[in-house]
Short mmCIF file of C-alpha atoms in Angstrom, two decimals:
data_model
loop_
_atom_site.label_atom_id
_atom_site.label_comp_id
_atom_site.label_asym_id
_atom_site.label_seq_id
_atom_site.Cartn_x
_atom_site.Cartn_y
_atom_site.Cartn_z
CA UNK A 1 -21.40 15.99 0.27
CA UNK A 2 -22.91 15.15 -3.13
CA UNK A 3 -21.74 15.51 -6.72
CA UNK A 4 -24.09 15.74 -9.70
CA UNK A 5 -23.95 16.18 -13.47
CA UNK A 6 -25.26 19.21 -15.28
CA UNK A 7 -24.94 19.76 -19.04
CA UNK A 8 -22.49 16.89 -19.27
CA UNK A 9 -20.18 18.34 -16.62
CA UNK A 10 -19.48 17.26 -13.06
CA UNK A 11 -20.62 19.74 -10.41
CA UNK A 12 -20.37 19.89 -6.65
CA UNK A 13 -19.73 19.08 -3.95
CA UNK A 14 -22.90 20.44 -2.33
CA UNK A 15 -24.96 19.36 0.66
CA UNK A 16 -27.90 16.95 0.38
CA UNK A 17 -30.35 19.77 1.11
CA UNK A 18 -28.91 21.96 -1.67
CA UNK A 19 -29.06 19.13 -4.16
CA UNK A 20 -32.64 18.34 -3.18
CA UNK A 21 -33.63 21.94 -3.94
CA UNK A 22 -31.91 21.80 -7.32
CA UNK A 23 -33.75 18.57 -8.15
CA UNK A 24 -37.07 20.24 -7.34
CA UNK A 25 -36.57 23.31 -9.51
CA UNK A 26 -33.48 23.10 -11.77
CA UNK A 27 -32.51 19.50 -12.48
CA UNK A 28 -34.44 16.52 -13.88
CA UNK A 29 -35.27 13.69 -11.50
CA UNK A 30 -32.93 11.29 -13.31
CA UNK A 31 -29.86 13.50 -12.86
CA UNK A 32 -26.81 11.37 -12.13
CA UNK A 33 -25.59 11.85 -8.56
CA UNK A 34 -22.76 10.42 -6.47
CA UNK A 35 -21.23 10.76 -3.02
CA UNK A 36 -18.33 9.06 -1.29
CA UNK A 37 -19.36 5.57 -0.26
CA UNK A 38 -21.36 4.83 -3.42
CA UNK A 39 -19.82 2.45 -5.93
CA UNK A 40 -21.12 4.24 -9.02
CA UNK A 41 -23.18 7.16 -10.34
CA UNK A 42 -26.92 6.64 -10.03
CA UNK A 43 -30.05 8.49 -11.13
CA UNK A 44 -31.31 10.72 -8.32
CA UNK A 45 -34.80 9.17 -8.42
CA UNK A 46 -33.20 5.74 -7.82
CA UNK A 47 -31.31 6.76 -4.68
CA UNK A 48 -32.74 6.54 -1.18
CA UNK A 49 -32.04 10.21 -0.48
CA UNK A 50 -33.89 11.70 -3.48
CA UNK A 51 -36.35 9.08 -4.75
CA UNK A 52 -39.38 10.88 -3.27
CA UNK A 53 -38.55 14.29 -4.75
CA UNK A 54 -40.82 15.54 -7.55
CA UNK A 55 -38.96 17.53 -10.16
CA UNK A 56 -40.46 20.25 -12.33
CA UNK A 57 -38.00 19.35 -15.10
CA UNK A 58 -38.84 16.35 -17.34
CA UNK A 59 -36.40 13.39 -17.37
CA UNK A 60 -33.65 13.43 -19.96
CA UNK A 61 -33.21 10.86 -22.73
CA UNK A 62 -30.55 8.28 -21.68
CA UNK A 63 -27.37 8.84 -23.67
CA UNK A 64 -26.78 5.12 -23.97
CA UNK A 65 -29.84 4.81 -26.29
CA UNK A 66 -28.41 7.27 -28.77
CA UNK A 67 -30.69 8.80 -31.40
CA UNK A 68 -32.70 5.58 -31.95
CA UNK A 69 -35.20 5.02 -29.08
CA UNK A 70 -36.09 1.57 -30.42
CA UNK A 71 -32.63 0.08 -30.06
CA UNK A 72 -32.73 -3.40 -28.50
CA UNK A 73 -31.58 -3.44 -24.86
CA UNK A 74 -29.44 -6.54 -25.47
CA UNK A 75 -27.35 -4.68 -28.05
CA UNK A 76 -26.44 -1.82 -25.73
CA UNK A 77 -22.77 -1.94 -24.74
CA UNK A 78 -22.76 -1.60 -20.97
CA UNK A 79 -19.00 -0.99 -21.09
CA UNK A 80 -19.28 1.87 -23.54
CA UNK A 81 -17.27 5.00 -22.88
CA UNK A 82 -18.89 7.29 -20.31
CA UNK A 83 -18.93 10.93 -21.31
CA UNK A 84 -19.58 12.29 -17.82
CA UNK A 85 -16.45 13.39 -15.96
CA UNK A 86 -14.98 10.87 -13.58
CA UNK A 87 -16.00 11.86 -10.01
CA UNK A 88 -12.64 11.81 -8.28
CA UNK A 89 -12.91 11.72 -4.48
CA UNK A 90 -10.75 14.22 -2.67
CA UNK A 91 -7.29 12.78 -1.98
CA UNK A 92 -3.98 14.22 -0.96
CA UNK A 93 -1.00 13.93 -3.27
CA UNK A 94 1.51 11.11 -2.89
CA UNK A 95 5.23 11.87 -2.70
CA UNK A 96 7.12 9.13 -4.49
CA UNK A 97 10.56 10.63 -3.62
CA UNK A 98 9.58 10.48 0.06
CA UNK A 99 8.63 6.82 -0.34
CA UNK A 100 11.96 6.10 -2.04
CA UNK A 101 13.86 7.80 0.79
CA UNK A 102 11.90 6.03 3.54
CA UNK A 103 12.21 2.58 1.96
CA UNK A 104 15.89 3.02 1.08
CA UNK A 105 16.77 4.17 4.58
CA UNK A 106 14.88 1.23 6.06
CA UNK A 107 16.76 -1.23 3.83
CA UNK A 108 20.15 0.36 4.54
CA UNK A 109 19.60 0.49 8.29
CA UNK A 110 18.47 -3.15 8.26
CA UNK A 111 21.59 -4.22 6.40
CA UNK A 112 23.83 -2.22 8.75
CA UNK A 113 22.07 -3.63 11.81
CA UNK A 114 22.48 -7.22 10.63
CA UNK A 115 26.15 -6.61 9.80
CA UNK A 116 26.78 -5.07 13.23
CA UNK A 117 25.01 -7.92 15.03
CA UNK A 118 26.96 -10.58 13.15
CA UNK A 119 30.29 -8.82 13.66
CA UNK A 120 29.66 -8.33 17.37
CA UNK A 121 28.51 -11.91 17.78
CA UNK A 122 31.57 -13.20 15.95
CA UNK A 123 33.82 -11.10 18.17
CA UNK A 124 32.23 -12.60 21.28
CA UNK A 125 32.75 -16.10 19.92
CA UNK A 126 36.41 -15.34 19.29
CA UNK A 127 36.79 -14.18 22.90
CA UNK A 128 35.27 -17.43 24.16
CA UNK A 129 37.55 -19.44 21.90
CA UNK A 130 40.61 -17.54 23.12
CA UNK A 131 39.70 -18.12 26.77
CA UNK A 132 39.14 -21.81 26.20
CA UNK A 133 42.36 -22.31 24.22
CA UNK A 134 44.36 -20.31 26.82
CA UNK A 135 43.20 -22.58 29.66
CA UNK A 136 43.96 -25.70 27.63
CA UNK A 137 47.46 -24.46 26.81
CA UNK A 138 48.25 -23.83 30.49
CA UNK A 139 47.07 -27.34 31.38
CA UNK A 140 49.27 -28.95 28.71
CA UNK A 141 52.31 -27.01 29.90
CA UNK A 142 51.66 -28.05 33.52
CA UNK A 143 51.35 -31.71 32.58
CA UNK A 144 54.66 -31.58 30.71
CA UNK A 145 56.45 -29.94 33.66
CA UNK A 146 57.99 -32.69 35.84
CA UNK A 147 58.12 -30.33 38.84
CA UNK A 148 54.42 -29.43 38.63
CA UNK A 149 52.19 -30.45 41.54
CA UNK A 150 49.20 -32.78 41.04
CA UNK A 151 46.87 -29.81 41.44
CA UNK A 152 48.68 -27.95 38.64
CA UNK A 153 48.42 -31.01 36.42
CA UNK A 154 44.65 -31.03 36.76
CA UNK A 155 42.88 -29.67 33.66
CA UNK A 156 41.96 -26.03 34.18
CA UNK A 157 38.46 -25.21 33.04
CA UNK A 158 38.17 -21.51 32.28
CA UNK A 159 35.41 -19.69 34.08
CA UNK A 160 33.08 -18.06 31.57
CA UNK A 161 30.69 -15.27 32.42
CA UNK A 162 27.59 -15.58 30.18
CA UNK A 163 26.29 -12.16 31.24
CA UNK A 164 29.55 -10.56 30.24
CA UNK A 165 29.32 -12.12 26.81
CA UNK A 166 25.72 -10.96 26.39
CA UNK A 167 26.72 -7.45 27.38
CA UNK A 168 29.33 -7.50 24.64
CA UNK A 169 26.61 -8.29 22.08
CA UNK A 170 23.65 -6.29 23.38
CA UNK A 171 25.39 -2.97 23.74
CA UNK A 172 23.74 0.48 23.71
CA UNK A 173 24.75 0.72 20.06
CA UNK A 174 22.85 -2.50 19.36
CA UNK A 175 19.64 -1.15 20.89
CA UNK A 176 20.05 2.19 19.13
CA UNK A 177 20.40 0.48 15.75
CA UNK A 178 17.46 -1.79 16.56
CA UNK A 179 15.23 1.19 17.40
CA UNK A 180 16.40 3.12 14.34
CA UNK A 181 15.82 0.18 11.99
CA UNK A 182 12.40 -0.56 13.46
CA UNK A 183 11.34 3.07 13.22
CA UNK A 184 12.43 3.43 9.61
CA UNK A 185 10.79 0.13 8.65
CA UNK A 186 7.50 1.14 10.29
CA UNK A 187 7.65 4.58 8.65
CA UNK A 188 8.23 3.21 5.15
CA UNK A 189 5.54 0.52 5.59
CA UNK A 190 2.91 2.96 6.84
CA UNK A 191 3.73 5.40 4.03
CA UNK A 192 3.29 2.69 1.40
CA UNK A 193 -0.02 1.59 2.94
CA UNK A 194 -1.27 5.19 3.01
CA UNK A 195 -0.61 5.48 -0.71
CA UNK A 196 -2.29 2.12 -1.31
CA UNK A 197 -5.36 3.38 0.58
CA UNK A 198 -5.47 6.54 -1.56
CA UNK A 199 -5.07 4.48 -4.72
CA UNK A 200 -8.16 2.43 -3.89
CA UNK A 201 -10.07 5.50 -2.75
CA UNK A 202 -9.94 7.11 -6.19
CA UNK A 203 -11.34 3.88 -7.68
CA UNK A 204 -14.52 3.79 -5.56
CA UNK A 205 -16.73 5.62 -8.12
CA UNK A 206 -15.78 3.01 -10.76
CA UNK A 207 -17.16 -0.13 -9.07
CA UNK A 208 -13.89 -0.98 -7.36
CA UNK A 209 -13.25 -4.61 -6.43
CA UNK A 210 -12.72 -3.73 -2.78
CA UNK A 211 -12.69 -0.79 -0.38
CA UNK A 212 -9.60 1.15 0.72
CA UNK A 213 -9.93 -0.16 4.27
CA UNK A 214 -10.15 -3.79 3.17
CA UNK A 215 -7.29 -3.38 0.71
CA UNK A 216 -4.99 -2.28 3.52
CA UNK A 217 -6.44 -4.16 6.49
CA UNK A 218 -6.43 -7.65 4.97
CA UNK A 219 -2.68 -7.36 4.37
CA UNK A 220 -2.21 -7.79 8.13
CA UNK A 221 -3.87 -11.23 8.21
CA UNK A 222 -1.14 -13.94 8.35
CA UNK A 223 -1.04 -16.35 5.40
CA UNK A 224 -4.19 -14.82 3.89
CA UNK A 225 -2.13 -11.75 3.06
CA UNK A 226 -0.16 -13.84 0.56
CA UNK A 227 -3.34 -14.11 -1.51
CA UNK A 228 -4.54 -10.60 -0.69
CA UNK A 229 -1.33 -9.07 -2.02
CA UNK A 230 -2.54 -9.92 -5.51
CA UNK A 231 -5.89 -8.20 -4.84
CA UNK A 232 -4.37 -5.13 -3.20
CA UNK A 233 -1.88 -4.40 -6.00
CA UNK A 234 -2.59 -6.42 -9.15
CA UNK A 235 -6.36 -5.97 -8.95
CA UNK A 236 -5.89 -2.28 -8.35
CA UNK A 237 -4.00 -1.97 -11.63
CA UNK A 238 -6.72 -3.91 -13.46
CA UNK A 239 -9.54 -1.82 -11.99
CA UNK A 240 -7.79 1.44 -12.81
CA UNK A 241 -7.19 0.48 -16.44
CA UNK A 242 -10.85 -0.57 -16.76
CA UNK A 243 -11.99 2.78 -15.40
CA UNK A 244 -9.63 4.55 -17.78
CA UNK A 245 -11.20 2.73 -20.74
CA UNK A 246 -14.77 3.50 -19.67
CA UNK A 247 -14.43 7.23 -18.95
CA UNK A 248 -13.54 9.66 -21.71
CA UNK A 249 -12.26 12.16 -19.15
CA UNK A 250 -9.55 9.66 -18.14
CA UNK A 251 -7.99 9.32 -21.58
CA UNK A 252 -5.06 11.51 -20.58
CA UNK A 253 -4.71 9.83 -17.16
CA UNK A 254 -1.61 7.70 -16.45
CA UNK A 255 -1.79 4.06 -17.48
CA UNK A 256 -0.38 1.29 -15.29
CA UNK A 257 1.31 -1.96 -16.26
CA UNK A 258 -0.82 -4.81 -14.91
CA UNK A 259 1.87 -7.43 -15.54
CA UNK A 260 4.37 -5.45 -13.53
CA UNK A 261 2.01 -5.33 -10.54
CA UNK A 262 1.44 -9.07 -10.96
CA UNK A 263 5.21 -9.64 -10.92
CA UNK A 264 5.53 -7.50 -7.81
CA UNK A 265 2.95 -9.62 -5.97
CA UNK A 266 4.59 -12.87 -7.09
CA UNK A 267 8.05 -11.71 -5.99
CA UNK A 268 6.70 -10.55 -2.65
CA UNK A 269 5.32 -14.03 -1.94
CA UNK A 270 8.37 -15.83 -3.35
CA UNK A 271 10.75 -13.68 -1.29
CA UNK A 272 9.76 -15.73 1.77
CA UNK A 273 11.66 -18.64 0.20
CA UNK A 274 14.12 -17.16 -2.29
CA UNK A 275 16.24 -14.17 -1.35
CA UNK A 276 16.79 -13.26 -5.01
CA UNK A 277 13.03 -12.81 -5.34
CA UNK A 278 13.21 -10.25 -2.56
CA UNK A 279 15.56 -8.13 -4.65
CA UNK A 280 13.16 -8.36 -7.58
CA UNK A 281 10.28 -7.44 -5.33
CA UNK A 282 12.08 -4.28 -4.17
CA UNK A 283 12.71 -3.14 -7.75
CA UNK A 284 9.15 -3.89 -8.89
CA UNK A 285 7.76 -2.26 -5.73
CA UNK A 286 9.50 0.99 -6.57
CA UNK A 287 8.27 0.88 -10.18
CA UNK A 288 4.72 -0.05 -9.17
CA UNK A 289 4.44 2.56 -6.45
CA UNK A 290 5.72 5.17 -8.90
CA UNK A 291 2.74 4.36 -11.14
CA UNK A 292 0.34 4.44 -8.19
CA UNK A 293 1.71 7.77 -6.97
CA UNK A 294 1.36 9.26 -10.47
CA UNK A 295 -2.28 8.13 -10.56
CA UNK A 296 -3.01 9.56 -7.10
CA UNK A 297 -1.40 12.87 -8.02
CA UNK A 298 -3.42 12.98 -11.25
CA UNK A 299 -6.61 12.54 -9.20
CA UNK A 300 -5.52 15.26 -6.74
CA UNK A 301 -4.80 17.64 -9.64
CA UNK A 302 -8.23 16.98 -11.12
CA UNK A 303 -9.87 17.84 -7.80
CA UNK A 304 -7.87 21.06 -7.69
CA UNK A 305 -8.82 22.07 -11.23
CA UNK A 306 -12.52 21.31 -10.61
CA UNK A 307 -12.62 23.20 -7.33
#
């Protein structure tokens, strides 16, 4: 499906065949067009799909030249504000409360699981210690008894059952908590990555630094994902603010704090070494994802209003 501009307003989506007919009879050949997958708006006669179409309407004067057709090309500000509406791709809304619930439940279940495992393990160690000390006490008493036989004076080594101790640790409750924690962690992670994908999707018309698939997929590459975290989150904030400055239609769109996204990426990497950084990363993650969700919802609302 294609979008196009008409009288300074975004129109579409329509099929390629419908747009080709409009270019033949209603629209000039240099009408700006865009579809999902393109990095920016382009003149129709410069795209592969419409470059061979002859239009009955003469080309329009480029707005970037203004009223003076003799303006020097070198003095044109290529970053000037774009008056055409920003062509938001269709995206679903992002529920920040749902992300908060999923992440919080994952963190709480993880903490409870670790506490249960440590308590159960400590209990098993205490049982082993009690068995060992009980056997040693009986041996000492037998050695002090003058009427004890030589066999009774021999040190008694308690028989320990390793499988019994493992069963005390790996109980059905243990496996239930493990499954619950894993499920909640996977749910919250996937939800956050879905929102990250949508965040990059709405940036594709504005010459985004990467694609939604790369933004999410490269986070699964070990070690490289430490670097890619900065691209996926910090670069997203930078690209969005640049798009907001270039398009007049985005002046009322939410702004994002680039430094906060930078801090989130730094804390996420540092949390591998410092536990306190992990706490900071959680706080900044919530704040950053709130900004990203607001931006996604703004884009979804714009699609609804233009429909």
